[in-house]
Short mmCIF file of N, CA and C in Angstrom, two decimals:
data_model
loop_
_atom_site.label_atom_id
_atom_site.label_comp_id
_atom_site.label_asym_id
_atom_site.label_seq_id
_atom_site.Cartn_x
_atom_site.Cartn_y
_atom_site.Cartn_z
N UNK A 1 -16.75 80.73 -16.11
CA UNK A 1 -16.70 81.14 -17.49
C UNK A 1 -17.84 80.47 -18.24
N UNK A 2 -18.85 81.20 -19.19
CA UNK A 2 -19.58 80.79 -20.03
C UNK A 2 -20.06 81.55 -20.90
N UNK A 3 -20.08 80.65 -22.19
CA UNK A 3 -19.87 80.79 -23.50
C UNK A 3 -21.06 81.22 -23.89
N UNK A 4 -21.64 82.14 -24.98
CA UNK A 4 -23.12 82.51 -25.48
C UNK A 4 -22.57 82.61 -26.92
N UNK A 5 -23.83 82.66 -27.74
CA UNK A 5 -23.95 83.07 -29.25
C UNK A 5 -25.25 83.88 -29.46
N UNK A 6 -24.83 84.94 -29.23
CA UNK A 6 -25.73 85.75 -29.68
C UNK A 6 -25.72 86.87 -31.42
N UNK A 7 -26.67 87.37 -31.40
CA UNK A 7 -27.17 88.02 -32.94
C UNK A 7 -28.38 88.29 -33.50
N UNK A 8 -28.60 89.20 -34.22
CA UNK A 8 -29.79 88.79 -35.20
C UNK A 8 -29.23 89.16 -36.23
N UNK A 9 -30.17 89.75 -37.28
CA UNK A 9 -30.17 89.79 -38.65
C UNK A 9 -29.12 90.57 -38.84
N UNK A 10 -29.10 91.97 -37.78
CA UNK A 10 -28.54 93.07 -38.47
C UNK A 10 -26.56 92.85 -38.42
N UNK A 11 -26.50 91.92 -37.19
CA UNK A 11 -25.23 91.69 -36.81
C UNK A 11 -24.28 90.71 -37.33
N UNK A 12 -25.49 89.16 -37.71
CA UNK A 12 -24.97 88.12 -37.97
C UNK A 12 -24.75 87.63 -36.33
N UNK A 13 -24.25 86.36 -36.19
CA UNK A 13 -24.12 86.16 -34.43
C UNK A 13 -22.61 86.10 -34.32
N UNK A 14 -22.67 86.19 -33.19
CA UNK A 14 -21.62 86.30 -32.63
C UNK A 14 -21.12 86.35 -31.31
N UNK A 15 -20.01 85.88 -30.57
CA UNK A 15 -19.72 85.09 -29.81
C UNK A 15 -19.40 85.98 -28.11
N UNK A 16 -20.17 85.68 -27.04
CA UNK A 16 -19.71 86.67 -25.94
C UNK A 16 -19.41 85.33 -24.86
N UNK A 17 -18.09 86.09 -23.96
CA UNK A 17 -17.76 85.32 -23.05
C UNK A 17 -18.27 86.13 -22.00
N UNK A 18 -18.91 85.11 -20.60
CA UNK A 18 -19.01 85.89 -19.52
C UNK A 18 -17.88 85.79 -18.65
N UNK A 19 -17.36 86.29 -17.76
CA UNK A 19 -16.82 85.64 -16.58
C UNK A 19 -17.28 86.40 -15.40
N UNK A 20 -17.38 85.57 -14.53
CA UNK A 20 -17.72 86.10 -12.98
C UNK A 20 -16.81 85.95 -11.84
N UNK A 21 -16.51 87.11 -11.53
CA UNK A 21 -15.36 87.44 -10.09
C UNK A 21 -16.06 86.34 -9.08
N UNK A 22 -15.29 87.01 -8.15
CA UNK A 22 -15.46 85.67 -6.23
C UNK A 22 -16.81 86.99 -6.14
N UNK A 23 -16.87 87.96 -6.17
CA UNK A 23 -17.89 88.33 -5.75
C UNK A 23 -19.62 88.30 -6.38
N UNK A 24 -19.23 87.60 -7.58
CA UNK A 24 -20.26 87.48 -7.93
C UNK A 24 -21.05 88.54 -8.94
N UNK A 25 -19.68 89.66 -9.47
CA UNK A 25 -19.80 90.35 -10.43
C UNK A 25 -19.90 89.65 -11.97
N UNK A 26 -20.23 89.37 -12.53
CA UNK A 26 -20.15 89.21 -14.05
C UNK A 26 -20.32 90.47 -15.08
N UNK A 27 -18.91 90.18 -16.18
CA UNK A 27 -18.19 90.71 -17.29
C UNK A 27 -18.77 90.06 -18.08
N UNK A 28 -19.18 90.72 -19.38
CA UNK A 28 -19.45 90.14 -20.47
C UNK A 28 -18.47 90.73 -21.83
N UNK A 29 -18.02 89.91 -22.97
CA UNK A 29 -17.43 90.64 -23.38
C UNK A 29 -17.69 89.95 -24.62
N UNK A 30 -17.92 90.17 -25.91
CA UNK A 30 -18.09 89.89 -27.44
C UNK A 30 -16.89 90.14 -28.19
N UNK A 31 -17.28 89.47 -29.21
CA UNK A 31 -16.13 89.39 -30.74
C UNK A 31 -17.08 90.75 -31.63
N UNK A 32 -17.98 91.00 -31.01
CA UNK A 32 -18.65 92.06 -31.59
C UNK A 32 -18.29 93.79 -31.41
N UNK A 33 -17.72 93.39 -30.31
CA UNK A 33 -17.11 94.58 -29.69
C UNK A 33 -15.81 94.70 -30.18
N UNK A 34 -14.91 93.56 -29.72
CA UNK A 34 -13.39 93.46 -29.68
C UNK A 34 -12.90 92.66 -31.13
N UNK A 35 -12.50 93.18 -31.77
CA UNK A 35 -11.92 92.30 -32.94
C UNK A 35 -10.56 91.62 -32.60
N UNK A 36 -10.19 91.89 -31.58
CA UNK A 36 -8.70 90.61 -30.83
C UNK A 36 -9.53 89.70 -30.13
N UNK A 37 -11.02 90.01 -29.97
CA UNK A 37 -11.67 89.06 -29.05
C UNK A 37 -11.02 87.41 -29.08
N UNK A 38 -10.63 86.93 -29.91
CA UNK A 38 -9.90 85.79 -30.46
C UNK A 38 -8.34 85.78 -29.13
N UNK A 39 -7.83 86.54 -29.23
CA UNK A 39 -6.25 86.37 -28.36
C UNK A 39 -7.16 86.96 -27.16
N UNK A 40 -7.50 88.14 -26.61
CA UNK A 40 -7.90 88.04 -25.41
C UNK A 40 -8.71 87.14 -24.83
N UNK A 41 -9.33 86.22 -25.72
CA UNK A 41 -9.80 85.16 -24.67
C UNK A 41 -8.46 84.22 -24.73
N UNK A 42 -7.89 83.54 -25.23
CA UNK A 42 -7.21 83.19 -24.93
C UNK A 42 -6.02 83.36 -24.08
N UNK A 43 -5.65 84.85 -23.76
CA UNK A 43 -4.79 85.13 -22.45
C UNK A 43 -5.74 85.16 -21.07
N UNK A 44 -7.15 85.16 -21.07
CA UNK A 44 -8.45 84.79 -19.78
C UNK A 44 -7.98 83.51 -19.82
N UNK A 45 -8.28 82.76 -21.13
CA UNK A 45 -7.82 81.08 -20.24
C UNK A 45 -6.51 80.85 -20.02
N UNK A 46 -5.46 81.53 -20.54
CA UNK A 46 -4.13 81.06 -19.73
C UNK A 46 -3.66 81.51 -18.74
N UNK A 47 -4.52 82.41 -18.61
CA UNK A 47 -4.47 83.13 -16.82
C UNK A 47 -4.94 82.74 -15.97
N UNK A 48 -6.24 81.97 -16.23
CA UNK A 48 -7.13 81.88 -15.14
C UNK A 48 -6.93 80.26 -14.43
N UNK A 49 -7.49 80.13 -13.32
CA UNK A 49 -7.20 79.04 -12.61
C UNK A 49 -7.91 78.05 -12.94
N UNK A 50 -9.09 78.86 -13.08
CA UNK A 50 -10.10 77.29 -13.96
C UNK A 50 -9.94 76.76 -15.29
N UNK A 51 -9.92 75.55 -15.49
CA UNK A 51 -10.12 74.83 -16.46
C UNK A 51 -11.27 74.69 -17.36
N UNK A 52 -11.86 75.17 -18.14
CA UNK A 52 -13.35 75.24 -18.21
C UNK A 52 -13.67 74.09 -19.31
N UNK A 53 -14.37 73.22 -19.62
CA UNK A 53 -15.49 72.66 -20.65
C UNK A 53 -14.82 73.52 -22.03
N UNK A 54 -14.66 73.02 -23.16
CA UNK A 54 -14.03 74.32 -24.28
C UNK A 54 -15.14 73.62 -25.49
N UNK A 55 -15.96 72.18 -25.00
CA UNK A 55 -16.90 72.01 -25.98
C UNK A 55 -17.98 72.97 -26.84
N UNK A 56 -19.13 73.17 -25.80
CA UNK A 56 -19.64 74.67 -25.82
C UNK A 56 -19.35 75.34 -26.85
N UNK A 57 -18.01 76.29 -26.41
CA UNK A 57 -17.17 77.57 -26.99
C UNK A 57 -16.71 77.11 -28.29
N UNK A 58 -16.29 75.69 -28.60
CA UNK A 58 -16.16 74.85 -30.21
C UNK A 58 -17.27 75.23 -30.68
N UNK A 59 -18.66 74.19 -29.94
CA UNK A 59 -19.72 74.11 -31.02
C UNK A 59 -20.18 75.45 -31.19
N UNK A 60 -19.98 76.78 -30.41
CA UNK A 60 -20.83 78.35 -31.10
C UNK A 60 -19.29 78.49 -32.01
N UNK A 61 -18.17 78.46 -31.93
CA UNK A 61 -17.45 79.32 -33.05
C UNK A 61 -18.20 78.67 -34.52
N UNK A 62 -18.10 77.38 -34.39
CA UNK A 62 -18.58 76.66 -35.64
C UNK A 62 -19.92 77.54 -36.29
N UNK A 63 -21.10 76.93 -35.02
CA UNK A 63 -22.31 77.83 -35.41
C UNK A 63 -22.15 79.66 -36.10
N UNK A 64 -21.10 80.26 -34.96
CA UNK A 64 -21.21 81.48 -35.61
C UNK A 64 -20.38 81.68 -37.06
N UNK A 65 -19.10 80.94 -37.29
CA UNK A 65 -18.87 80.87 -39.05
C UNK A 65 -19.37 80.26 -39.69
N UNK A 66 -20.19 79.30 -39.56
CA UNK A 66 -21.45 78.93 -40.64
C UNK A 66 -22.40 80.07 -40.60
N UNK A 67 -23.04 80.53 -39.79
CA UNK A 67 -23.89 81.32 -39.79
C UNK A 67 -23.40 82.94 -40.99
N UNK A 68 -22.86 83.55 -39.83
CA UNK A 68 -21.65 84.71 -41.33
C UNK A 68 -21.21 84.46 -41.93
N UNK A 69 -21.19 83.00 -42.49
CA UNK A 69 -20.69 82.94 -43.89
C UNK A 69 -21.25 82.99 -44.80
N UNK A 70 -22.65 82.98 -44.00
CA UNK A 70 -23.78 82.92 -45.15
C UNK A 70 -23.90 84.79 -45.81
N UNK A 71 -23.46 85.37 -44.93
CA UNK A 71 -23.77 87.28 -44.73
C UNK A 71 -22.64 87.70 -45.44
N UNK A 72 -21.90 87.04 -45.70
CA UNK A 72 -20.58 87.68 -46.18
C UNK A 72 -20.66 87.98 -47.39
N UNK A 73 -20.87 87.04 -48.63
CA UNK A 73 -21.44 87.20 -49.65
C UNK A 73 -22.48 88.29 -50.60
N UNK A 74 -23.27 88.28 -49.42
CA UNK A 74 -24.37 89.14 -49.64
C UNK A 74 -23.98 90.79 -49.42
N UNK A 75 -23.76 90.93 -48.72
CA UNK A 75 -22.56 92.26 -48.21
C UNK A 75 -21.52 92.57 -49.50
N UNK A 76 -20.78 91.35 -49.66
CA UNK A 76 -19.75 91.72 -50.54
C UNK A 76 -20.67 92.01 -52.14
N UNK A 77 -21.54 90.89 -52.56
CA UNK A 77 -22.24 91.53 -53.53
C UNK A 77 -22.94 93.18 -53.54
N UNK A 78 -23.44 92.87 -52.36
CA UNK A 78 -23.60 94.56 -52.40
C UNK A 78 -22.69 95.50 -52.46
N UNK A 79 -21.55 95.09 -51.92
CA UNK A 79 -20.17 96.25 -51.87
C UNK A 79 -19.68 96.06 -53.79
N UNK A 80 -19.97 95.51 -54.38
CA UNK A 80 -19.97 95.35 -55.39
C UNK A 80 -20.67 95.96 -56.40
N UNK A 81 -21.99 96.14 -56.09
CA UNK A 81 -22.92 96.72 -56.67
C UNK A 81 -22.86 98.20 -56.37
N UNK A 82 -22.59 98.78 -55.42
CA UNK A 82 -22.55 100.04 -55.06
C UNK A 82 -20.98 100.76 -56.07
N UNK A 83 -20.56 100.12 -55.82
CA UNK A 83 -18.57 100.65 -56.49
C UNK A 83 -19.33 100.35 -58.31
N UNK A 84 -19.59 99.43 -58.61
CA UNK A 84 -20.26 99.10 -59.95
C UNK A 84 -21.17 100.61 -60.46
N UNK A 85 -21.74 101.02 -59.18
CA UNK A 85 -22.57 102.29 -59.87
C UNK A 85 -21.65 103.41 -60.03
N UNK A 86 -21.01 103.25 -58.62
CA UNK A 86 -20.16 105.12 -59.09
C UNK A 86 -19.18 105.02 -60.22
N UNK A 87 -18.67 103.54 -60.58
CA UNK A 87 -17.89 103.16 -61.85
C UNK A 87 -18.52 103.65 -62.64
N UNK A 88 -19.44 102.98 -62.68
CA UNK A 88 -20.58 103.69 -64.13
C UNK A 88 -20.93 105.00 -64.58
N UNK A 89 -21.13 105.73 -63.08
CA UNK A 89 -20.99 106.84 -63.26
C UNK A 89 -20.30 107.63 -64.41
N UNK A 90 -19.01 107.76 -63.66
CA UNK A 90 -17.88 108.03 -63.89
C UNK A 90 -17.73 107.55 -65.79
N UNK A 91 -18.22 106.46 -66.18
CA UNK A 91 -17.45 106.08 -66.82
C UNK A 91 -19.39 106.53 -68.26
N UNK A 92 -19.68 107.16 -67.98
CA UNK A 92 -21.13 107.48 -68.84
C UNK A 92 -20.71 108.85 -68.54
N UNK A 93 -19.91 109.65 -68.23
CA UNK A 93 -19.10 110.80 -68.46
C UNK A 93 -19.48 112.00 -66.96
N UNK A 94 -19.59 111.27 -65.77
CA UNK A 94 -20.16 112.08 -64.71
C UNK A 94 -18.83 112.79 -64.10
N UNK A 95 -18.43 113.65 -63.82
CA UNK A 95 -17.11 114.41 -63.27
C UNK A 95 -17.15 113.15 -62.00
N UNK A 96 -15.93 112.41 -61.47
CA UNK A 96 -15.54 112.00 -60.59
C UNK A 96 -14.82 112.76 -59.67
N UNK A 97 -15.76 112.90 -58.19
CA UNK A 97 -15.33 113.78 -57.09
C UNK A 97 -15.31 112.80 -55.97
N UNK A 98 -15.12 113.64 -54.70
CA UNK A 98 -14.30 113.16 -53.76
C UNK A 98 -15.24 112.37 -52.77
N UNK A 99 -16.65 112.33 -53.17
CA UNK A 99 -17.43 111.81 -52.34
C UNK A 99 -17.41 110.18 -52.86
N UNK A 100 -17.08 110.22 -54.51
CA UNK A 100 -17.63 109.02 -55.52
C UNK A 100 -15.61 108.51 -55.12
N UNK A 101 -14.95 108.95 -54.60
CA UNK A 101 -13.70 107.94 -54.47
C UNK A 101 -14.33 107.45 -52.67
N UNK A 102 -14.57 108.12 -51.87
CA UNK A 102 -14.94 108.21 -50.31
C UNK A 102 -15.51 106.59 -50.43
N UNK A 103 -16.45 106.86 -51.75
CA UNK A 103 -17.59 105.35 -51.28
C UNK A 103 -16.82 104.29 -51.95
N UNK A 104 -15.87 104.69 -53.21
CA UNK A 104 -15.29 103.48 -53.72
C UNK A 104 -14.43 102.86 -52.44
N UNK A 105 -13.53 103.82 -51.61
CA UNK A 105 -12.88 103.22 -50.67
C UNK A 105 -13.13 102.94 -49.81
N UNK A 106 -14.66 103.27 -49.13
CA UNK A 106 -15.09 102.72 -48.38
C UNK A 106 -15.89 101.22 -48.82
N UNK A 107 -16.25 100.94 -49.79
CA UNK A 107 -16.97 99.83 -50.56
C UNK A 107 -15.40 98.76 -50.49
N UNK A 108 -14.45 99.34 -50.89
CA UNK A 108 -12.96 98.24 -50.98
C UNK A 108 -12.60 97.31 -49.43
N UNK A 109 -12.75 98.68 -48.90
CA UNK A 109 -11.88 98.34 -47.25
C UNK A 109 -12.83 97.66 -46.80
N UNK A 110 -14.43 97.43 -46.76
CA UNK A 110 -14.97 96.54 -46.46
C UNK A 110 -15.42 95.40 -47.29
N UNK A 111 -15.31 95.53 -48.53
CA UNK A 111 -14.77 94.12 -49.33
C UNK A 111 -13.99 93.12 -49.19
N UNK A 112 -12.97 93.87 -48.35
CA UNK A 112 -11.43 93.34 -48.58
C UNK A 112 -11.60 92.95 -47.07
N UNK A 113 -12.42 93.51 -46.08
CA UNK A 113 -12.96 93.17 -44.77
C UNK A 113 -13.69 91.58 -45.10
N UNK A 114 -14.48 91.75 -45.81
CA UNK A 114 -15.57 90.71 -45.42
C UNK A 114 -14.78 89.28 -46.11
N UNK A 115 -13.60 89.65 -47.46
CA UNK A 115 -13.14 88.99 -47.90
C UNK A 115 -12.25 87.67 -46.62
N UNK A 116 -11.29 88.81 -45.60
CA UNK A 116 -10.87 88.12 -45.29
C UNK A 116 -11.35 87.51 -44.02
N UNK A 117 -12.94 88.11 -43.19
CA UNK A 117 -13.31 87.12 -42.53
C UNK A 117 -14.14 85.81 -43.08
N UNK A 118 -14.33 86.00 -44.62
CA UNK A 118 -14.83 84.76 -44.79
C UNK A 118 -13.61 83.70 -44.89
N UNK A 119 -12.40 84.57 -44.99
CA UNK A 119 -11.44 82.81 -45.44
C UNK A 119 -10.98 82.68 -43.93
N UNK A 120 -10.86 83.48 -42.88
CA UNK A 120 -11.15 82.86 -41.70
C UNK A 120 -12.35 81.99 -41.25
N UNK A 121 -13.42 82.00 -41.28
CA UNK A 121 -14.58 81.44 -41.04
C UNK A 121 -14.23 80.35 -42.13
N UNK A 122 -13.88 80.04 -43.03
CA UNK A 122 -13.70 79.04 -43.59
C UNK A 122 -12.36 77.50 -42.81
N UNK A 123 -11.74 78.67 -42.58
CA UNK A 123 -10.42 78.21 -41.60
C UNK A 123 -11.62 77.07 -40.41
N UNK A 124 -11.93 78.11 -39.79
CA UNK A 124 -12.32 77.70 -38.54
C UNK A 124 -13.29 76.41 -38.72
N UNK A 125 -14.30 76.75 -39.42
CA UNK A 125 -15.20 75.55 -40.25
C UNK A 125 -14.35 74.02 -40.96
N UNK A 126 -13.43 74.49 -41.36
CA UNK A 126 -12.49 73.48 -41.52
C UNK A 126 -11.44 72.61 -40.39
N UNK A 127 -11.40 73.50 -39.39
CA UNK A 127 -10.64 72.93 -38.07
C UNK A 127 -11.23 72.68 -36.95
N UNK A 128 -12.56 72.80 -37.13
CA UNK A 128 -13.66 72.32 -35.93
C UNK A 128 -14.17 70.59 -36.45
N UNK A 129 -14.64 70.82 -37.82
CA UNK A 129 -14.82 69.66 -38.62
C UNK A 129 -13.76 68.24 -38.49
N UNK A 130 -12.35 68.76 -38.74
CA UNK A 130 -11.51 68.08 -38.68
C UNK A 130 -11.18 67.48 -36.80
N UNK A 131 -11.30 68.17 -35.82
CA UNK A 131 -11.29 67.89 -34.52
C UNK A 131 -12.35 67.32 -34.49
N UNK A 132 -13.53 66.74 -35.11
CA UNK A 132 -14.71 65.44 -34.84
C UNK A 132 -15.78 66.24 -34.50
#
């Protein structure tokens, strides 16, 4: 088993586990892909026979919620700014249709997205800190 942090700009980073069979196959699998990525690794390590090093896999969660926490903000201001215009719209006398609710609710559900991985990433930043 071994731990990576990968990303760039467009993604923010984020966290992939490898593992490799007896034959020498290697699986790779991300939090980028899997949003349970969090519990399925954890049923890999309570399954598996090896014991692995969990230092590593500490110091990238840390790195990767410092890192997106910085993106979260910026996103949410923008999800802010976008709902702020079709408000305006709407509200300087523009007929409100079904495309100008589409983006308000799509602007919310990922507000309310980014909202709550930042108070996770805050979590985690706070319980890595506290373990030394």
């Amino acid at each position: 088993m071994k731990w990576k942090l990968l990303g760039n700009y467009k993604t923010g980073d984020y966290r992939m586990l490898e593992l490799t069979d007896f034959n020498g196959k290697t699986l790779s699998i991300s939090d980028l892909e899997f949003q349970n990525f969090d519990s399925l690794e954890a049923e890999i390590l309570n399954k598996s026979n090896c014991k692995p090093n969990l230092n590593n896999r500490n110091q990238l969660m840390l790195d990767q919620a410092k890192t997106n926490l910085i993106f979260n903000p910026i996103f949410l201001i923008l999800m802010i700014v976008i709902s702020y215009k079709e408000v305006n719209k709407y509200l300087n006398g523009d007929d409100f249709q079904v495309n100008n609710i589409i983006i308000l609710t799509i602007c919310l559900l990922v507000g309310l997205t980014l909202v709550f991985q930042a108070i996770e990433y805050i979590k985690r930043i706070k319980t890595m800190h506290n373990k030394g």
